[in-house]
Tab-separated table of N, CA and C in Angstrom:
chain	number	residue	atom	x	y	z
Y	1	UNK	N	-28.515	153.103	-113.355
Y	1	UNK	CA	-27.500	154.013	-112.864
Y	1	UNK	C	-28.102	155.411	-112.828
Y	2	UNK	N	-27.901	156.099	-111.721
Y	2	UNK	CA	-28.342	157.482	-111.629
Y	2	UNK	C	-27.133	158.367	-111.342
Y	3	UNK	N	-26.878	159.303	-112.228
Y	3	UNK	CA	-25.743	160.214	-112.083
Y	3	UNK	C	-26.171	161.364	-111.187
Y	4	UNK	N	-25.383	161.638	-110.160
Y	4	UNK	CA	-25.699	162.730	-109.232
Y	4	UNK	C	-25.152	164.065	-109.707
Y	5	UNK	N	-24.111	164.066	-110.501
Y	5	UNK	CA	-23.507	165.309	-110.957
Y	5	UNK	C	-22.110	165.060	-111.470
Y	6	UNK	N	-21.394	166.124	-111.778
Y	6	UNK	CA	-20.017	166.041	-112.268
Y	6	UNK	C	-19.086	166.285	-111.092
Y	7	UNK	N	-18.193	165.332	-110.796
Y	7	UNK	CA	-17.217	165.514	-109.725
Y	7	UNK	C	-16.038	166.365	-110.178
Y	8	UNK	N	-15.540	166.123	-111.395
Y	8	UNK	CA	-14.436	166.924	-111.916
Y	8	UNK	C	-14.324	166.709	-113.409
Y	9	UNK	N	-13.618	167.613	-114.075
Y	9	UNK	CA	-13.253	167.476	-115.480
Y	9	UNK	C	-11.767	167.166	-115.500
Y	10	UNK	N	-11.399	166.065	-116.144
Y	10	UNK	CA	-10.022	165.583	-116.157
Y	10	UNK	C	-9.358	166.022	-117.453
Y	11	UNK	N	-8.274	166.781	-117.341
Y	11	UNK	CA	-7.532	167.277	-118.490
Y	11	UNK	C	-6.169	166.600	-118.491
Y	12	UNK	N	-5.942	165.709	-119.453
Y	12	UNK	CA	-4.667	165.007	-119.575
Y	12	UNK	C	-3.716	165.916	-120.350
Y	13	UNK	N	-2.520	166.137	-119.783
Y	13	UNK	CA	-1.574	167.078	-120.382
Y	13	UNK	C	-0.187	166.461	-120.500
Y	14	UNK	N	0.481	166.709	-121.622
Y	14	UNK	CA	1.873	166.290	-121.774
Y	14	UNK	C	2.773	167.137	-120.882
Y	15	UNK	N	2.462	168.419	-120.734
Y	15	UNK	CA	3.215	169.343	-119.884
Y	15	UNK	C	2.306	169.785	-118.732
Y	16	UNK	N	2.306	169.006	-117.671
Y	16	UNK	CA	1.418	169.273	-116.541
Y	16	UNK	C	1.748	170.614	-115.893
Y	17	UNK	N	3.032	170.904	-115.695
Y	17	UNK	CA	3.412	172.161	-115.043
Y	17	UNK	C	2.954	173.372	-115.857
Y	18	UNK	N	3.216	173.360	-117.162
Y	18	UNK	CA	2.825	174.484	-118.007
Y	18	UNK	C	1.317	174.634	-118.116
Y	19	UNK	N	0.615	173.521	-118.219
Y	19	UNK	CA	-0.836	173.567	-118.324
Y	19	UNK	C	-1.450	174.016	-117.001
Y	20	UNK	N	-0.928	173.513	-115.880
Y	20	UNK	CA	-1.423	173.955	-114.568
Y	20	UNK	C	-1.157	175.445	-114.367
Y	21	UNK	N	0.000	175.906	-114.797
Y	21	UNK	CA	0.324	177.336	-114.686
Y	21	UNK	C	-0.683	178.177	-115.477
Y	22	UNK	N	-1.081	177.716	-116.663
Y	22	UNK	CA	-2.072	178.413	-117.476
Y	22	UNK	C	-3.392	178.561	-116.711
Y	23	UNK	N	-3.902	177.468	-116.159
Y	23	UNK	CA	-5.185	177.532	-115.449
Y	23	UNK	C	-5.077	178.389	-114.180
Y	24	UNK	N	-3.923	178.351	-113.533
Y	24	UNK	CA	-3.725	179.131	-112.310
Y	24	UNK	C	-3.449	180.604	-112.615
Y	25	UNK	N	-2.472	180.892	-113.473
Y	25	UNK	CA	-1.993	182.259	-113.662
Y	25	UNK	C	-2.727	183.018	-114.765
Y	26	UNK	N	-3.027	182.368	-115.870
Y	26	UNK	CA	-3.687	183.065	-116.968
Y	26	UNK	C	-5.183	183.168	-116.721
Y	27	UNK	N	-5.817	182.035	-116.356
Y	27	UNK	CA	-7.255	182.068	-116.102
Y	27	UNK	C	-7.592	182.467	-114.669
Y	28	UNK	N	-6.611	182.417	-113.780
Y	28	UNK	CA	-6.833	182.859	-112.406
Y	28	UNK	C	-7.675	181.913	-111.565
Y	29	UNK	N	-7.708	180.630	-111.916
Y	29	UNK	CA	-8.491	179.681	-111.127
Y	29	UNK	C	-7.739	179.319	-109.851
Y	30	UNK	N	-8.423	179.333	-108.720
Y	30	UNK	CA	-7.756	178.974	-107.465
Y	30	UNK	C	-7.483	177.473	-107.392
Y	31	UNK	N	-6.345	177.139	-106.819
Y	31	UNK	CA	-6.013	175.733	-106.598
Y	31	UNK	C	-6.843	175.194	-105.441
Y	32	UNK	N	-7.166	173.913	-105.523
Y	32	UNK	CA	-7.782	173.249	-104.380
Y	32	UNK	C	-6.651	172.746	-103.494
Y	33	UNK	N	-6.965	172.040	-102.445
Y	33	UNK	CA	-5.943	171.501	-101.555
Y	33	UNK	C	-5.238	170.288	-102.113
Y	34	UNK	N	-5.625	169.829	-103.287
Y	34	UNK	CA	-5.051	168.607	-103.854
Y	34	UNK	C	-4.094	168.985	-104.977
Y	35	UNK	N	-2.805	168.974	-104.656
Y	35	UNK	CA	-1.751	169.311	-105.606
Y	35	UNK	C	-0.581	168.369	-105.364
Y	36	UNK	N	-0.203	167.574	-106.364
Y	36	UNK	CA	1.011	166.768	-106.260
Y	36	UNK	C	1.572	166.568	-107.665
Y	37	UNK	N	2.569	165.701	-107.819
Y	37	UNK	CA	3.208	165.520	-109.117
Y	37	UNK	C	2.261	164.961	-110.178
Y	38	UNK	N	1.262	164.195	-109.748
Y	38	UNK	CA	0.360	163.536	-110.690
Y	38	UNK	C	-1.012	164.182	-110.805
Y	39	UNK	N	-1.309	165.189	-110.001
Y	39	UNK	CA	-2.682	165.703	-109.966
Y	39	UNK	C	-2.682	167.144	-109.503
Y	40	UNK	N	-3.199	168.047	-110.316
Y	40	UNK	CA	-3.340	169.456	-109.942
Y	40	UNK	C	-4.805	169.825	-110.096
Y	41	UNK	N	-5.425	170.272	-109.034
Y	41	UNK	CA	-6.836	170.629	-109.094
Y	41	UNK	C	-7.048	172.130	-108.988
Y	42	UNK	N	-8.057	172.592	-109.727
Y	42	UNK	CA	-8.442	173.998	-109.729
Y	42	UNK	C	-9.949	174.090	-109.592
Y	43	UNK	N	-10.410	175.118	-108.900
Y	43	UNK	CA	-11.834	175.305	-108.709
Y	43	UNK	C	-12.351	176.311	-109.721
Y	44	UNK	N	-13.361	175.921	-110.494
Y	44	UNK	CA	-14.014	176.790	-111.464
Y	44	UNK	C	-15.483	176.847	-111.080
Y	45	UNK	N	-15.803	177.726	-110.137
Y	45	UNK	CA	-17.167	177.759	-109.614
Y	45	UNK	C	-17.435	176.477	-108.852
Y	46	UNK	N	-18.476	175.769	-109.229
Y	46	UNK	CA	-18.825	174.535	-108.530
Y	46	UNK	C	-18.205	173.294	-109.173
Y	47	UNK	N	-17.370	173.482	-110.199
Y	47	UNK	CA	-16.749	172.358	-110.898
Y	47	UNK	C	-15.243	172.379	-110.670
Y	48	UNK	N	-14.668	171.212	-110.444
Y	48	UNK	CA	-13.230	171.070	-110.285
Y	48	UNK	C	-12.615	170.647	-111.613
Y	49	UNK	N	-11.507	171.297	-111.995
Y	49	UNK	CA	-10.720	170.880	-113.152
Y	49	UNK	C	-9.464	170.206	-112.618
Y	50	UNK	N	-9.156	169.014	-113.101
Y	50	UNK	CA	-7.963	168.287	-112.693
Y	50	UNK	C	-7.021	168.173	-113.878
Y	51	UNK	N	-5.777	168.630	-113.733
Y	51	UNK	CA	-4.760	168.529	-114.776
Y	51	UNK	C	-3.799	167.427	-114.348
Y	52	UNK	N	-3.602	166.430	-115.225
Y	52	UNK	CA	-2.781	165.277	-114.884
Y	52	UNK	C	-1.922	164.866	-116.077
Y	53	UNK	N	-0.843	164.107	-115.806
Y	53	UNK	CA	-0.141	163.483	-116.923
Y	53	UNK	C	-0.969	162.300	-117.424
Y	54	UNK	N	-0.559	161.721	-118.544
Y	54	UNK	CA	-1.258	160.553	-119.071
Y	54	UNK	C	-1.207	159.418	-118.047
Y	55	UNK	N	-2.346	158.842	-117.776
Y	55	UNK	CA	-2.462	157.706	-116.864
Y	55	UNK	C	-2.963	156.504	-117.654
Y	56	UNK	N	-2.619	155.336	-117.199
Y	56	UNK	CA	-3.074	154.066	-117.762
Y	56	UNK	C	-3.124	154.081	-119.292
Y	57	UNK	N	-2.071	154.604	-119.906
Y	57	UNK	CA	-1.964	154.582	-121.352
Y	57	UNK	C	-2.762	155.639	-122.088
Y	58	UNK	N	-3.441	156.514	-121.373
Y	58	UNK	CA	-4.206	157.563	-122.047
Y	58	UNK	C	-3.264	158.574	-122.686
Y	59	UNK	N	-3.621	159.047	-123.847
Y	59	UNK	CA	-2.896	160.124	-124.500
Y	59	UNK	C	-3.687	161.409	-124.312
Y	60	UNK	N	-3.011	162.553	-124.350
Y	60	UNK	CA	-3.750	163.803	-124.169
Y	60	UNK	C	-4.897	163.937	-125.172
Y	61	UNK	N	-6.143	163.882	-124.676
Y	61	UNK	CA	-7.293	164.065	-125.560
Y	61	UNK	C	-7.655	165.536	-125.694
Y	62	UNK	N	-8.577	165.829	-126.535
Y	62	UNK	CA	-9.148	167.165	-126.627
Y	62	UNK	C	-10.321	167.207	-125.655
Y	63	UNK	N	-10.231	168.100	-124.712
Y	63	UNK	CA	-11.313	168.314	-123.756
Y	63	UNK	C	-11.806	169.726	-123.976
Y	64	UNK	N	-13.107	169.912	-124.107
Y	64	UNK	CA	-13.638	171.252	-124.232
Y	64	UNK	C	-14.313	171.607	-122.920
Y	65	UNK	N	-13.845	172.684	-122.315
Y	65	UNK	CA	-14.431	173.192	-121.075
Y	65	UNK	C	-15.050	174.545	-121.394
Y	66	UNK	N	-16.288	174.749	-120.978
Y	66	UNK	CA	-16.948	176.043	-121.129
Y	66	UNK	C	-16.910	176.746	-119.779
Y	67	UNK	N	-16.212	177.859	-119.709
Y	67	UNK	CA	-16.075	178.608	-118.468
Y	67	UNK	C	-16.946	179.853	-118.523
Y	68	UNK	N	-17.823	179.992	-117.540
Y	68	UNK	CA	-18.734	181.136	-117.484
Y	68	UNK	C	-17.973	182.390	-117.083
Y	69	UNK	N	-18.200	183.476	-117.812
Y	69	UNK	CA	-17.602	184.776	-117.510
Y	69	UNK	C	-18.700	185.833	-117.555
Y	70	UNK	N	-18.455	186.968	-116.921
Y	70	UNK	CA	-19.429	188.063	-116.928
Y	70	UNK	C	-19.418	188.841	-118.237
Y	71	UNK	N	-18.256	188.869	-118.916
Y	71	UNK	CA	-18.115	189.680	-120.122
Y	71	UNK	C	-17.154	188.965	-121.073
Y	72	UNK	N	-17.701	188.304	-122.085
Y	72	UNK	CA	-16.886	187.532	-123.019
Y	72	UNK	C	-15.855	188.409	-123.718
Y	73	UNK	N	-16.266	189.599	-124.161
Y	73	UNK	CA	-15.334	190.488	-124.865
Y	73	UNK	C	-14.145	190.863	-124.011
Y	74	UNK	N	-14.404	191.210	-122.756
Y	74	UNK	CA	-13.316	191.587	-121.840
Y	74	UNK	C	-12.426	190.385	-121.531
Y	75	UNK	N	-13.028	189.219	-121.328
Y	75	UNK	CA	-12.245	188.016	-121.033
Y	75	UNK	C	-11.371	187.643	-122.228
Y	76	UNK	N	-11.918	187.758	-123.438
Y	76	UNK	CA	-11.148	187.447	-124.640
Y	76	UNK	C	-9.991	188.433	-124.812
Y	77	UNK	N	-10.249	189.704	-124.564
Y	77	UNK	CA	-9.186	190.711	-124.669
Y	77	UNK	C	-8.073	190.430	-123.660
Y	78	UNK	N	-8.433	190.051	-122.445
Y	78	UNK	CA	-7.427	189.735	-121.426
Y	78	UNK	C	-6.613	188.513	-121.840
Y	79	UNK	N	-7.288	187.481	-122.350
Y	79	UNK	CA	-6.566	186.290	-122.805
Y	79	UNK	C	-5.601	186.647	-123.930
Y	80	UNK	N	-6.064	187.437	-124.876
Y	80	UNK	CA	-5.217	187.852	-126.007
Y	80	UNK	C	-4.003	188.645	-125.504
Y	81	UNK	N	-4.211	189.554	-124.527
Y	81	UNK	CA	-3.112	190.338	-123.958
Y	81	UNK	C	-2.067	189.451	-123.295
Y	82	UNK	N	-2.493	188.287	-122.818
Y	82	UNK	CA	-1.582	187.356	-122.153
Y	82	UNK	C	-0.963	186.356	-123.127
Y	83	UNK	N	-1.210	186.548	-124.413
Y	83	UNK	CA	-0.591	185.685	-125.417
Y	83	UNK	C	-1.290	184.362	-125.644
Y	84	UNK	N	-2.526	184.237	-125.187
Y	84	UNK	CA	-3.273	182.990	-125.348
Y	84	UNK	C	-3.775	182.881	-126.794
Y	85	UNK	N	-3.699	181.685	-127.345
Y	85	UNK	CA	-4.185	181.457	-128.700
Y	85	UNK	C	-5.708	181.586	-128.737
Y	86	UNK	N	-6.204	182.382	-129.669
Y	86	UNK	CA	-7.644	182.553	-129.861
Y	86	UNK	C	-8.074	181.644	-131.005
Y	87	UNK	N	-9.032	180.744	-130.725
Y	87	UNK	CA	-9.517	179.815	-131.741
Y	87	UNK	C	-10.697	180.382	-132.519
Y	88	UNK	N	-11.532	181.156	-131.848
Y	88	UNK	CA	-12.554	181.909	-132.572
Y	88	UNK	C	-12.980	183.124	-131.771
Y	89	UNK	N	-13.320	184.147	-132.522
Y	89	UNK	CA	-13.747	185.428	-131.940
Y	89	UNK	C	-15.140	185.286	-131.324
Y	90	UNK	N	-15.588	186.339	-130.674
Y	90	UNK	CA	-16.893	186.334	-130.022
Y	90	UNK	C	-18.006	186.090	-131.041
Y	91	UNK	N	-18.889	185.170	-130.668
Y	91	UNK	CA	-20.083	184.872	-131.462
Y	91	UNK	C	-21.309	185.104	-130.594
Y	92	UNK	N	-22.369	185.574	-131.210
Y	92	UNK	CA	-23.626	185.793	-130.518
Y	92	UNK	C	-24.616	184.752	-131.023
Y	93	UNK	N	-25.085	183.880	-130.131
Y	93	UNK	CA	-26.078	182.865	-130.484
Y	93	UNK	C	-27.385	183.233	-129.791
Y	94	UNK	N	-28.467	182.532	-130.075
Y	94	UNK	CA	-29.719	182.833	-129.376
Y	94	UNK	C	-29.616	182.674	-127.855
Y	95	UNK	N	-28.722	181.824	-127.379
Y	95	UNK	CA	-28.621	181.567	-125.944
Y	95	UNK	C	-27.471	182.280	-125.253
Y	96	UNK	N	-26.419	182.631	-126.011
Y	96	UNK	CA	-25.211	183.106	-125.335
Y	96	UNK	C	-24.301	183.900	-126.252
Y	97	UNK	N	-23.305	184.512	-125.614
Y	97	UNK	CA	-22.118	185.014	-126.293
Y	97	UNK	C	-21.015	184.019	-125.967
Y	98	UNK	N	-20.145	183.718	-126.940
Y	98	UNK	CA	-19.028	182.823	-126.649
Y	98	UNK	C	-17.859	183.139	-127.547
Y	99	UNK	N	-16.688	182.825	-127.048
Y	99	UNK	CA	-15.448	182.895	-127.813
Y	99	UNK	C	-14.637	181.672	-127.404
Y	100	UNK	N	-13.646	181.306	-128.192
Y	100	UNK	CA	-12.877	180.118	-127.858
Y	100	UNK	C	-11.385	180.420	-127.867
Y	101	UNK	N	-10.711	179.982	-126.795
Y	101	UNK	CA	-9.265	180.079	-126.665
Y	101	UNK	C	-8.717	178.673	-126.483
Y	102	UNK	N	-7.399	178.528	-126.420
Y	102	UNK	CA	-6.788	177.214	-126.224
Y	102	UNK	C	-5.825	177.267	-125.048
Y	103	UNK	N	-5.784	176.167	-124.285
Y	103	UNK	CA	-4.759	176.049	-123.253
Y	103	UNK	C	-3.457	175.619	-123.920
Y	104	UNK	N	-2.345	175.519	-123.184
Y	104	UNK	CA	-1.064	175.183	-123.814
Y	104	UNK	C	-1.031	173.823	-124.510
Y	105	UNK	N	-1.950	172.913	-124.149
Y	105	UNK	CA	-2.027	171.603	-124.791
Y	105	UNK	C	-2.905	171.625	-126.034
Y	106	UNK	N	-3.509	172.783	-126.332
Y	106	UNK	CA	-4.389	172.894	-127.479
Y	106	UNK	C	-5.841	172.571	-127.174
Y	107	UNK	N	-6.152	172.262	-125.906
Y	107	UNK	CA	-7.534	171.989	-125.542
Y	107	UNK	C	-8.362	173.260	-125.665
Y	108	UNK	N	-9.508	173.196	-126.346
Y	108	UNK	CA	-10.331	174.390	-126.509
Y	108	UNK	C	-11.069	174.746	-125.229
Y	109	UNK	N	-11.141	176.034	-124.953
Y	109	UNK	CA	-11.871	176.556	-123.791
Y	109	UNK	C	-12.844	177.601	-124.303
Y	110	UNK	N	-14.105	177.378	-124.032
Y	110	UNK	CA	-15.120	178.369	-124.372
Y	110	UNK	C	-15.204	179.386	-123.266
Y	111	UNK	N	-15.121	180.632	-123.597
Y	111	UNK	CA	-15.471	181.721	-122.691
Y	111	UNK	C	-16.944	181.961	-122.972
Y	112	UNK	N	-17.787	181.771	-121.975
Y	112	UNK	CA	-19.221	181.617	-122.204
Y	112	UNK	C	-20.025	182.556	-121.318
Y	113	UNK	N	-20.974	183.260	-121.914
Y	113	UNK	CA	-21.820	184.210	-121.192
Y	113	UNK	C	-23.263	184.016	-121.664
Y	114	UNK	N	-24.084	183.410	-120.818
Y	114	UNK	CA	-25.489	183.226	-121.174
Y	114	UNK	C	-26.204	184.565	-121.171
Y	115	UNK	N	-27.107	184.742	-122.111
Y	115	UNK	CA	-27.872	185.989	-122.183
Y	115	UNK	C	-28.723	186.228	-120.944
Y	116	UNK	N	-29.165	185.143	-120.287
Y	116	UNK	CA	-30.023	185.316	-119.107
Y	116	UNK	C	-29.214	185.517	-117.821
Y	117	UNK	N	-27.872	185.524	-117.933
Y	117	UNK	CA	-27.019	185.784	-116.775
Y	117	UNK	C	-26.759	184.591	-115.882
Y	118	UNK	N	-27.343	183.428	-116.167
Y	118	UNK	CA	-27.139	182.250	-115.328
Y	118	UNK	C	-25.870	181.521	-115.752
Y	119	UNK	N	-25.447	180.588	-114.926
Y	119	UNK	CA	-24.340	179.697	-115.284
Y	119	UNK	C	-24.503	178.411	-114.503
Y	120	UNK	N	-23.757	177.404	-114.941
Y	120	UNK	CA	-23.760	176.122	-114.237
Y	120	UNK	C	-24.713	175.128	-114.820
């Protein structure tokens, strides 16, 4: 088997409307053309995030998504101003700056800034 890449990240949510609103309004991710009662897609650079209700018996899992930002401190401050739960403050590692917030389902989201300026 040869994997060509990631088609999408699937986020199972108990409250699809509230979780989709978070990705759209709080994080500002644009919707793709695929939006219905069972599937909401958002574009995060070259990766698609799909928010769905539980399918085929799946329960909402913990999904960690790392979203590239230009300025972790500014992104964290904006999230905090919007009432988003902060899971950890900005950390400086050898490779990056990162902070962690949570979506309404409690899924952790890394706000991520590589020191070399790249992403993806």
